Short mmCIF file of C-alpha atoms in Angstrom, two decimals:
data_model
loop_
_atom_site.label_atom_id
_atom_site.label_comp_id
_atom_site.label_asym_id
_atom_site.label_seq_id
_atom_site.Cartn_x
_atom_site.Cartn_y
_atom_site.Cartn_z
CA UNK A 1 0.00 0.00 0.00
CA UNK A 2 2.60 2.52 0.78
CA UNK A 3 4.32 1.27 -2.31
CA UNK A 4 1.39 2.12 -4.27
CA UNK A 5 1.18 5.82 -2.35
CA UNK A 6 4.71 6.36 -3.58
CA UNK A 7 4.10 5.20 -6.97
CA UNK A 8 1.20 7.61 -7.78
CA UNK A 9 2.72 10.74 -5.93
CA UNK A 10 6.20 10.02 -8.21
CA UNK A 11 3.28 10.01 -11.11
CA UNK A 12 1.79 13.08 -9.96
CA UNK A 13 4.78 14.97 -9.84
CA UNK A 14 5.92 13.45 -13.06
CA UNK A 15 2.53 14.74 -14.56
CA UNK A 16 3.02 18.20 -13.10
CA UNK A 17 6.79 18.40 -14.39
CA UNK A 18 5.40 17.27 -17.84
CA UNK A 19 3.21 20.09 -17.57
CA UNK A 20 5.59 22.17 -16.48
CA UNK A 21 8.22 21.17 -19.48
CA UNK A 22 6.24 20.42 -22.34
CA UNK A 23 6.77 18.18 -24.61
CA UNK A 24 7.55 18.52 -28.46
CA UNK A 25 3.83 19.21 -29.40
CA UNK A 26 2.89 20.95 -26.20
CA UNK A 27 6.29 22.88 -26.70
CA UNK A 28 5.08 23.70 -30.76
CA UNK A 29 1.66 25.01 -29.70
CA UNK A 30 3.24 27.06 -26.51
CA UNK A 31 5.79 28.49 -29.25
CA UNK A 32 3.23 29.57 -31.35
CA UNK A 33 0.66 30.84 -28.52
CA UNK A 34 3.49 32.57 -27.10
CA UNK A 35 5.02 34.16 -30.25
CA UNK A 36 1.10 35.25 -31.59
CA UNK A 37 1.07 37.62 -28.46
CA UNK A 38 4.40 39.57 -28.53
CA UNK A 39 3.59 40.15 -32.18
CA UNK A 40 0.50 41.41 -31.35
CA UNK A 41 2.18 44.18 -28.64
CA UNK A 42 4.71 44.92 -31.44
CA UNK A 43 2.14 45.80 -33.90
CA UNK A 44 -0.29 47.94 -31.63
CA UNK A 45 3.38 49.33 -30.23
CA UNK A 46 4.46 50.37 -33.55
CA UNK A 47 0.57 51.84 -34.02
CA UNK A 48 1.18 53.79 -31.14
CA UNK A 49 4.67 55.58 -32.23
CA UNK A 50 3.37 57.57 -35.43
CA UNK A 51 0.16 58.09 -33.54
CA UNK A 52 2.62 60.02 -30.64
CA UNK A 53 4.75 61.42 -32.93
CA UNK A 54 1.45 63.29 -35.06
CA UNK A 55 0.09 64.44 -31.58
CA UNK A 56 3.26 65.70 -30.52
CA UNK A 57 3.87 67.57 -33.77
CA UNK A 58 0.04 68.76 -33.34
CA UNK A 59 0.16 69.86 -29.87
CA UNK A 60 3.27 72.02 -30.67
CA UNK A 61 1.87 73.63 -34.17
CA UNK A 62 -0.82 74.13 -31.93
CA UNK A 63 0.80 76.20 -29.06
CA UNK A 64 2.88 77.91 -32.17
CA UNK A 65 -0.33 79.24 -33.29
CA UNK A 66 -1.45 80.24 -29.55
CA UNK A 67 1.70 81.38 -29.43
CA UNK A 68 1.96 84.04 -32.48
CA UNK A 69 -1.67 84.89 -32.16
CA UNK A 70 -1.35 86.23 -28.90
CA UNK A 71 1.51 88.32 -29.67
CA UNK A 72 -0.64 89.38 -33.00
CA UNK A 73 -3.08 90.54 -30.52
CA UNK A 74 -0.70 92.02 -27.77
CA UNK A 75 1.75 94.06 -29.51
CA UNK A 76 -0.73 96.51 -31.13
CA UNK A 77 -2.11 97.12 -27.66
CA UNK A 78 1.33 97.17 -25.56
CA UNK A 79 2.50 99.87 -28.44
CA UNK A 80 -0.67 101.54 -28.00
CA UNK A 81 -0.22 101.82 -24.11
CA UNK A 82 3.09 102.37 -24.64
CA UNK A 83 3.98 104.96 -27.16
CA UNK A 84 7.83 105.86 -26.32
CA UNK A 85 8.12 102.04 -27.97
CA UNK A 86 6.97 103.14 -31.46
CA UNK A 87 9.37 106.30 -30.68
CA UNK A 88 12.13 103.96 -30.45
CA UNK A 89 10.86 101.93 -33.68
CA UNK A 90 10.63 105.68 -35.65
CA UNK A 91 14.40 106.88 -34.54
CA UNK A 92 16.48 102.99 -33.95
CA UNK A 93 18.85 105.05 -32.17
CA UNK A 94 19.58 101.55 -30.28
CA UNK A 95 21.32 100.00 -33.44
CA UNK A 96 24.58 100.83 -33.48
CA UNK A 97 26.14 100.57 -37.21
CA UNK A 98 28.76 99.55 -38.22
CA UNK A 99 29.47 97.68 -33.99
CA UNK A 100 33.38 98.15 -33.00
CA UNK A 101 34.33 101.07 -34.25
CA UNK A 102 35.82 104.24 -32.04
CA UNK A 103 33.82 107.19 -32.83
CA UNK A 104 36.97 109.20 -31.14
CA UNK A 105 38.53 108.28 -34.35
CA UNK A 106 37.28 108.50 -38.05
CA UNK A 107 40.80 108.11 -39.33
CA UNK A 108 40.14 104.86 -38.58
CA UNK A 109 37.08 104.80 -40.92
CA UNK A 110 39.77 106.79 -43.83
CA UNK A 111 38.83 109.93 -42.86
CA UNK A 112 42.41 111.43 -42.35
CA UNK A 113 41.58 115.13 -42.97
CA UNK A 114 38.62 114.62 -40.24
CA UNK A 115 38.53 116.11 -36.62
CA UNK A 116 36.57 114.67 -34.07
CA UNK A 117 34.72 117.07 -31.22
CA UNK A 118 32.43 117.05 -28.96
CA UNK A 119 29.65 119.90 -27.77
CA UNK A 120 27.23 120.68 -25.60
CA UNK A 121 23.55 122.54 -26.48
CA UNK A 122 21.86 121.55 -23.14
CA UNK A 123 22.78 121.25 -19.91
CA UNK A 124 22.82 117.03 -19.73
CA UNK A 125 23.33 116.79 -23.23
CA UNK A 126 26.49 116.28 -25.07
CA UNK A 127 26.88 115.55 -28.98
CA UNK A 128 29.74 113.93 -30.85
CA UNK A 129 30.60 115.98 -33.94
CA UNK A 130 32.50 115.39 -36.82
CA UNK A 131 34.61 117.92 -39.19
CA UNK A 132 35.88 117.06 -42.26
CA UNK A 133 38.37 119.30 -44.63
CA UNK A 134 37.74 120.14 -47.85
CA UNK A 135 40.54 117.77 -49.94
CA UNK A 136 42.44 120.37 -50.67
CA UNK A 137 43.45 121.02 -47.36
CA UNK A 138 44.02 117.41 -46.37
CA UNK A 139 47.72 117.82 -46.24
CA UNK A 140 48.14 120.32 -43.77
CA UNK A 141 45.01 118.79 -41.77
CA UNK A 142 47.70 115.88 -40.91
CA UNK A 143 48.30 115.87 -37.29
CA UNK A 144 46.33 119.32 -36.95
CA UNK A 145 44.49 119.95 -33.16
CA UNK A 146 41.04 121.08 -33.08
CA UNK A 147 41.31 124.71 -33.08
CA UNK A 148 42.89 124.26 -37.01
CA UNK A 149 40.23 122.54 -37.93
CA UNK A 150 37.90 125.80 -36.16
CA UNK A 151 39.90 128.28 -37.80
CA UNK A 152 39.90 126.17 -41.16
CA UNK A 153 36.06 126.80 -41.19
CA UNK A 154 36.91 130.38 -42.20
CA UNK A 155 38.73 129.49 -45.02
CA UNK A 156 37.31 130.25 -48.45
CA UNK A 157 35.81 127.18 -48.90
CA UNK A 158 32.11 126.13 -48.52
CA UNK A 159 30.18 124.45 -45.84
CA UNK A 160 27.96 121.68 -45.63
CA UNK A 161 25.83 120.43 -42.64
CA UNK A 162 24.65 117.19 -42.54
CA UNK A 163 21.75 115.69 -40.79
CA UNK A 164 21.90 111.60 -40.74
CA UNK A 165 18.84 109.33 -41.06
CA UNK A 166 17.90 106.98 -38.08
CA UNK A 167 19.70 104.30 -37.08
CA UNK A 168 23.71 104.07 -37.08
CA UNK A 169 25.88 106.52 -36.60
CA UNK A 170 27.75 109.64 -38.06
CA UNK A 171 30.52 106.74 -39.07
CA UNK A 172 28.11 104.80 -41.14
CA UNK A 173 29.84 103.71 -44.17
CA UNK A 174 27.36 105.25 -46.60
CA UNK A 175 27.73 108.13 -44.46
CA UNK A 176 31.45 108.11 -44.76
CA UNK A 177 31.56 107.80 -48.68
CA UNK A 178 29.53 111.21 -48.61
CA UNK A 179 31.57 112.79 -46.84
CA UNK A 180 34.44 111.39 -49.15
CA UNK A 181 32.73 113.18 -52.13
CA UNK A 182 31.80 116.02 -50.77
CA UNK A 183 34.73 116.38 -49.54
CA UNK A 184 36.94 116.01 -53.04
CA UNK A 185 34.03 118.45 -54.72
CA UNK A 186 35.76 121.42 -52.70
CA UNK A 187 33.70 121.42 -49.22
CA UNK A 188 33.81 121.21 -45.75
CA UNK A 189 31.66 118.79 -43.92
CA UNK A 190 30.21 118.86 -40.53
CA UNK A 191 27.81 115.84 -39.39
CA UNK A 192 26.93 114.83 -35.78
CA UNK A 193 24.95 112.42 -33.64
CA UNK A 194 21.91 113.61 -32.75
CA UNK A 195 21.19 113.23 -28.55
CA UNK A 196 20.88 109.28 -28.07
CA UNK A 197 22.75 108.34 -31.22
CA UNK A 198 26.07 106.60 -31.36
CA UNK A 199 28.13 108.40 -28.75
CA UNK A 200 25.92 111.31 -27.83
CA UNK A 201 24.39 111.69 -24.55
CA UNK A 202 21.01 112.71 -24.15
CA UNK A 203 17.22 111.08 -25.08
CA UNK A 204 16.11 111.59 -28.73
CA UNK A 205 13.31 113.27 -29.03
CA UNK A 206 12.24 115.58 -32.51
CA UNK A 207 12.43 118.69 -30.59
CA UNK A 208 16.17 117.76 -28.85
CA UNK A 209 17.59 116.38 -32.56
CA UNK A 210 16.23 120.00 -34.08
CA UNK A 211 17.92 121.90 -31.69
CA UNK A 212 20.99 119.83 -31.62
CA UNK A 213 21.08 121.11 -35.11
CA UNK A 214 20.56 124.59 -34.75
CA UNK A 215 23.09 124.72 -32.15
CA UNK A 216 25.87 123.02 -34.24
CA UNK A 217 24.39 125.78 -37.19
CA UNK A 218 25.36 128.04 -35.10
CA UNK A 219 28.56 127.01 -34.31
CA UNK A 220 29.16 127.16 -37.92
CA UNK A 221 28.58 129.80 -38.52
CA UNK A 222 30.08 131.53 -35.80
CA UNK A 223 33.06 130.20 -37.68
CA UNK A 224 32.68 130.04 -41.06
CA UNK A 225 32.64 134.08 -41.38
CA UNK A 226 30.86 134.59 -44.99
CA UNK A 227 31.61 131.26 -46.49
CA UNK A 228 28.29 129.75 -47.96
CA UNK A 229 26.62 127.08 -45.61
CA UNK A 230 24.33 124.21 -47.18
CA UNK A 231 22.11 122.28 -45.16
CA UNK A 232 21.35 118.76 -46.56
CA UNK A 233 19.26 116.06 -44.80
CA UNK A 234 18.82 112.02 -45.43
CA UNK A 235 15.83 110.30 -44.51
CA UNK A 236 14.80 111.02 -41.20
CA UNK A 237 17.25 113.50 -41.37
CA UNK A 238 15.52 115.43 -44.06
CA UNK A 239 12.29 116.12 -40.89
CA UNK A 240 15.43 117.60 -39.14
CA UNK A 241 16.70 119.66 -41.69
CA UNK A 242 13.28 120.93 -42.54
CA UNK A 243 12.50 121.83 -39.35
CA UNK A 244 16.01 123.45 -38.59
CA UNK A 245 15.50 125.60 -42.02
CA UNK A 246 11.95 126.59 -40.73
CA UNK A 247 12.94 128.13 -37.82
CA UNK A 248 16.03 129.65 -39.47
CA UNK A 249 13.88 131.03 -41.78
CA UNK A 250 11.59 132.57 -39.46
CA UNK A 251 14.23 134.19 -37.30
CA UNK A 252 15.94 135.65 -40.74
CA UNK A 253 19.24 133.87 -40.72
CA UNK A 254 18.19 131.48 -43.38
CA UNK A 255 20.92 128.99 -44.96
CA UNK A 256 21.97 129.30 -48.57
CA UNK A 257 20.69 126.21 -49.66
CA UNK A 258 18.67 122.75 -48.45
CA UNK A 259 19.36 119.74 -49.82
CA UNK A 260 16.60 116.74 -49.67
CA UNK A 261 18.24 113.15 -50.20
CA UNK A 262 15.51 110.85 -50.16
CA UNK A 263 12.65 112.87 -47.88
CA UNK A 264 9.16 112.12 -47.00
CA UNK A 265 5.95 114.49 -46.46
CA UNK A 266 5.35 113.59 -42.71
CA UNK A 267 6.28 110.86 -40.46
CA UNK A 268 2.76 109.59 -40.59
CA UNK A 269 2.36 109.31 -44.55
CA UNK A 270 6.15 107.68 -44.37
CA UNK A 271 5.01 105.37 -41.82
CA UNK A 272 1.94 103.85 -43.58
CA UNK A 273 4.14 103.95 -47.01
CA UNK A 274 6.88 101.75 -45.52
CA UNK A 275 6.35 98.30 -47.17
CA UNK A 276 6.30 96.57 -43.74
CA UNK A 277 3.23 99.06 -43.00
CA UNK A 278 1.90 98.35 -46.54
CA UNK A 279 1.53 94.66 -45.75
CA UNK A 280 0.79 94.95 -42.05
CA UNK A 281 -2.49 97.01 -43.35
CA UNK A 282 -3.59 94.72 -45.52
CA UNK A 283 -4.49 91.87 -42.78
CA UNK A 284 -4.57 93.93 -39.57
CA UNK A 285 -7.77 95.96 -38.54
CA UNK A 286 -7.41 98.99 -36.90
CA UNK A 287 -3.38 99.79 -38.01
CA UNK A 288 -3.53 103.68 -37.88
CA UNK A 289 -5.13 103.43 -34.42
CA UNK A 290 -2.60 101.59 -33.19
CA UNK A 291 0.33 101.82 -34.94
CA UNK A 292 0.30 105.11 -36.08
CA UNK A 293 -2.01 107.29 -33.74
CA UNK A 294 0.61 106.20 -31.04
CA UNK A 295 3.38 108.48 -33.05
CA UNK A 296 2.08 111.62 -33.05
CA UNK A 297 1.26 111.07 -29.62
CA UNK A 298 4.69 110.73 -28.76
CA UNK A 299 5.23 114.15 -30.30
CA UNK A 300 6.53 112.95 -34.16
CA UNK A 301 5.55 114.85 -36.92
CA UNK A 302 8.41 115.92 -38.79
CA UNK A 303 6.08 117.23 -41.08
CA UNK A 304 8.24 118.35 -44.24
CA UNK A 305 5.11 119.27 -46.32
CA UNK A 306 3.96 122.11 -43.42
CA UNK A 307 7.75 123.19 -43.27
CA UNK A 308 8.17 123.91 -46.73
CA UNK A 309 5.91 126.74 -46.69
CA UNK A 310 7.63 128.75 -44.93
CA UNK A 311 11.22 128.12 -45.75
CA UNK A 312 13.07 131.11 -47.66
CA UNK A 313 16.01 129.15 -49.71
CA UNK A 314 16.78 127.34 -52.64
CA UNK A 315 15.78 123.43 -52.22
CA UNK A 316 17.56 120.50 -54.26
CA UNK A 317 15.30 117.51 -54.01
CA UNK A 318 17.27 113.64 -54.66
CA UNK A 319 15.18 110.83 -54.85
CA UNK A 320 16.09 107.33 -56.14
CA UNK A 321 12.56 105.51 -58.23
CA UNK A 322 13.75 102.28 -56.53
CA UNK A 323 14.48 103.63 -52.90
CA UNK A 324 12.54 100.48 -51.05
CA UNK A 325 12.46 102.61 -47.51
CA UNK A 326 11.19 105.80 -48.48
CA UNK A 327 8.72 105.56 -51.60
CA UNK A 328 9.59 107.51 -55.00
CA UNK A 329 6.57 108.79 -55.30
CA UNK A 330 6.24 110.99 -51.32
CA UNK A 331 9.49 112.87 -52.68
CA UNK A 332 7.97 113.89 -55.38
CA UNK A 333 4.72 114.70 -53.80
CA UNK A 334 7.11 116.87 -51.40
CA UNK A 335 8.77 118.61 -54.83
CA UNK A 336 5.44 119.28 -56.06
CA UNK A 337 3.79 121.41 -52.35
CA UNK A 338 8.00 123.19 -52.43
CA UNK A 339 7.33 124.09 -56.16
CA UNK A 340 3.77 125.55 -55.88
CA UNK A 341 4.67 127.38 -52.43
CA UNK A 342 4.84 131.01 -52.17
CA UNK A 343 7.79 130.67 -49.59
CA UNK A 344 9.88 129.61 -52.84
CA UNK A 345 8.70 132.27 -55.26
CA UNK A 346 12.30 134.02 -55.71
CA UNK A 347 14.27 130.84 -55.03
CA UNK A 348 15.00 127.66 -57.37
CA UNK A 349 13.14 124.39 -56.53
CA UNK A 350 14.95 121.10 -58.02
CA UNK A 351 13.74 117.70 -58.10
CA UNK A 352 16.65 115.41 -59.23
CA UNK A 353 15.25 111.37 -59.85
CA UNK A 354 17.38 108.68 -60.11
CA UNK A 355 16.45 105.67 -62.92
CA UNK A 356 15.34 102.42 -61.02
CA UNK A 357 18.16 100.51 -63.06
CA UNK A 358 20.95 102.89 -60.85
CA UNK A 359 20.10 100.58 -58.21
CA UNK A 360 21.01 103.81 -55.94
CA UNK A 361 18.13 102.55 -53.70
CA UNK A 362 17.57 104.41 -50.59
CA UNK A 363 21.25 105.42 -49.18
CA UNK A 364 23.70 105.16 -52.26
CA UNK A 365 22.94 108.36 -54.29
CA UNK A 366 26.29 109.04 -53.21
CA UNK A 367 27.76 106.76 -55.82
CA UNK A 368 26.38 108.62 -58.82
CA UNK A 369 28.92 110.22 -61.47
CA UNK A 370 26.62 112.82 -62.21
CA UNK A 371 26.54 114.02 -58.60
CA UNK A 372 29.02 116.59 -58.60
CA UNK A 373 27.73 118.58 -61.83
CA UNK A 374 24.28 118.72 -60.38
CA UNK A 375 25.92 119.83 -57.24
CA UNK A 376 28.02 122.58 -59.38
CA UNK A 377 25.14 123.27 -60.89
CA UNK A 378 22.58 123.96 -58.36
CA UNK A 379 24.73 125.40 -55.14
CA UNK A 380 26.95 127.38 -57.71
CA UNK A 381 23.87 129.65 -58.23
CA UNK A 382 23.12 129.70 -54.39
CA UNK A 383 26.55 130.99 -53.99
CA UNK A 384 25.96 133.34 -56.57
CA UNK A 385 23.07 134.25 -54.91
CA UNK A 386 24.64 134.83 -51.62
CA UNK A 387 26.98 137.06 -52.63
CA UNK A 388 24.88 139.13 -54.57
#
């Protein structure tokens, strides 16, 4: 009997070890039961993994969208609210152009025959100026202090003042090629930074640039004795120099010529012309209200067409048909109020254009061969004019 017992337990557990290890069939149909389900995982896994990777590429298209339509919707209103920001958009005083360079010296930028000062028309403000020779005098410039270059101002040579667009600096490198040819054409050259640009102290503002420039008209002049002095304006500059002629005008010490590269009719009009402006109005509701309402709240007009009539000079107009920053057509719309304007009746209005296929675009007028006879031309009956 116990014989038996131990028999069918050593059977059981035989049983439950074949169980355990099957045998060849068992083994064939566990194989096959057991490879059927990690094929099955593998094929809902690999489901899953372009599934993921479309809602991960969805959710963050999506929060791009959220992303750029809440700034679409937040930056009208924070320029709105905040209108010293379209201020700083209009004058880009904060870009610094061409970075590295050491205002202190515009040899370094070939200007050898250049002198490098620095003035003060406000209490708090300081402007960096730069002088530069007539070519003719570039030898015994060499090595020459500051008062030279003062005295040199009385020499018989003319004078030009110019007023820089926004952004950059008075060492610009279209700048500097200016000065280069104005230079070589027989005049002196006087440029600054307004308050806020480049190395000038002070915060820009259209009232603060104008007066920077009347004071360094001034200093000119105080100078220059009878020697002719031309005023001539770029861009933004050109809202300077109109205003600056304006008020010379109206206090009877007018200049003997302005000169227009590339000017506007009003800050607003150049504004809404801009091409980023002409786009932007096209898919944006509401633009003037808050793109453009928000500058002449911040006290920017530079309103060239008002100033016009009531300056007392001779004007020379340049304007390049392909300028992409400042549209053709508002220079010649400026040319055309100048023309019909009482204010000119005794003095000669000018409108020079420049053919598209120049490629002179907005800053390189500069490079034009026929530049210095329509200089000769034009300021060589202002000087006429002056001293007769």
């Amino acid at each position: 009997m116990r014989k038996r017992n131990e028999s069918v337990t050593v059977e059981h557990e035989r049983a439950a070890a074949a169980a355990a290890v099957p045998g060849p069939l068992d083994k064939g149909c566990s194989l096959r039961h057991s490879l059927r389900l990690p094929a099955a995982a593998a094929t809902a896994e690999g489901m899953k993994r372009p599934l993921g990777r479309r809602y991960g590429l969805w959710f963050r298209l999506r929060k791009l969208i959220i992303w750029l339509l809440g700034m679409y919707i937040a930056i009208p209103f924070l320029v709105k609210l905040c209108p010293a920001i379209q201020a700083k958009l209009v004058f880009l005083n904060f870009v610094r152009v061409p970075y590295f360079i050491d205002l202190k010296r515009p040899q370094d930028q070939g200007l050898n025959h250049t002198c490098n000062y620095y003035l003060q028309p406000e209490e708090d403000v300081t402007i960096g100026v730069w002088h530069t020779v007539p070519a003719a005098l570039w030898k015994n410039a060499r090595g020459k202090d500051q008062l030279w270059f003062e005295e040199a101002l009385g020499s018989s040579h003319p004078v030009i003042l110019y007023l820089h667009g926004n952004a950059g600096t008075r060492g610009g490198d279209h700048r500097v090629e200016l000065y280069k040819v104005l230079s070589s054409l027989g005049y002196h050259v006087v440029t600054f930074d307004y308050r806020g640009w480049g190395d000038s102290i002070g915060s820009p503002s259209e009232r603060g640039m104008t007066y920077d420039a009347l004071h360094v008209f001034d200093w000119i002049k105080a100078r220059s004795g009878d020697n002719p002095v031309y005023i001539w304006g770029h861009s933004l500059g050109t809202g300077v120099a109109t205003n600056l002629v304006r008020r010379l005008c109206e206090r009877e010490t007018p200049p003997d010529a302005l000169i227009l590269e590339s000017p506007f009719t009003n800050i607003r009009e150049e504004a809404r012309s801009h091409p980023f402006s002409v786009a932007s109005t096209q898919y944006f509701p509401g633009f003037d209200w808050f793109f453009l309402d928000p500058i002449t709240t911040s006290g920017i007009k530079f309103a060239n067409d008002e100033n016009v009539k009531y300056i007392s000079c001779s004007l020379l107009i340049l304007h390049a048909e392909d300028d992409p920053v400042v549209p053709f057509h508002l220079g010649k719309k400026l040319y055309n109020i100048a023309a019909t304007s009482r204010s000119f009746q005794d003095y000669k209005v000018q409108f020079v254009p420049f053919h598209t296929d120049l490629g002179y675009r907005h800053k390189y007028i500069y490079r034009s061969p026929e530049l210095p006879r329509i200089l000769r031309e034009f300021l060589g009956k202002s000087e006429h004019e002056h001293h007769h």
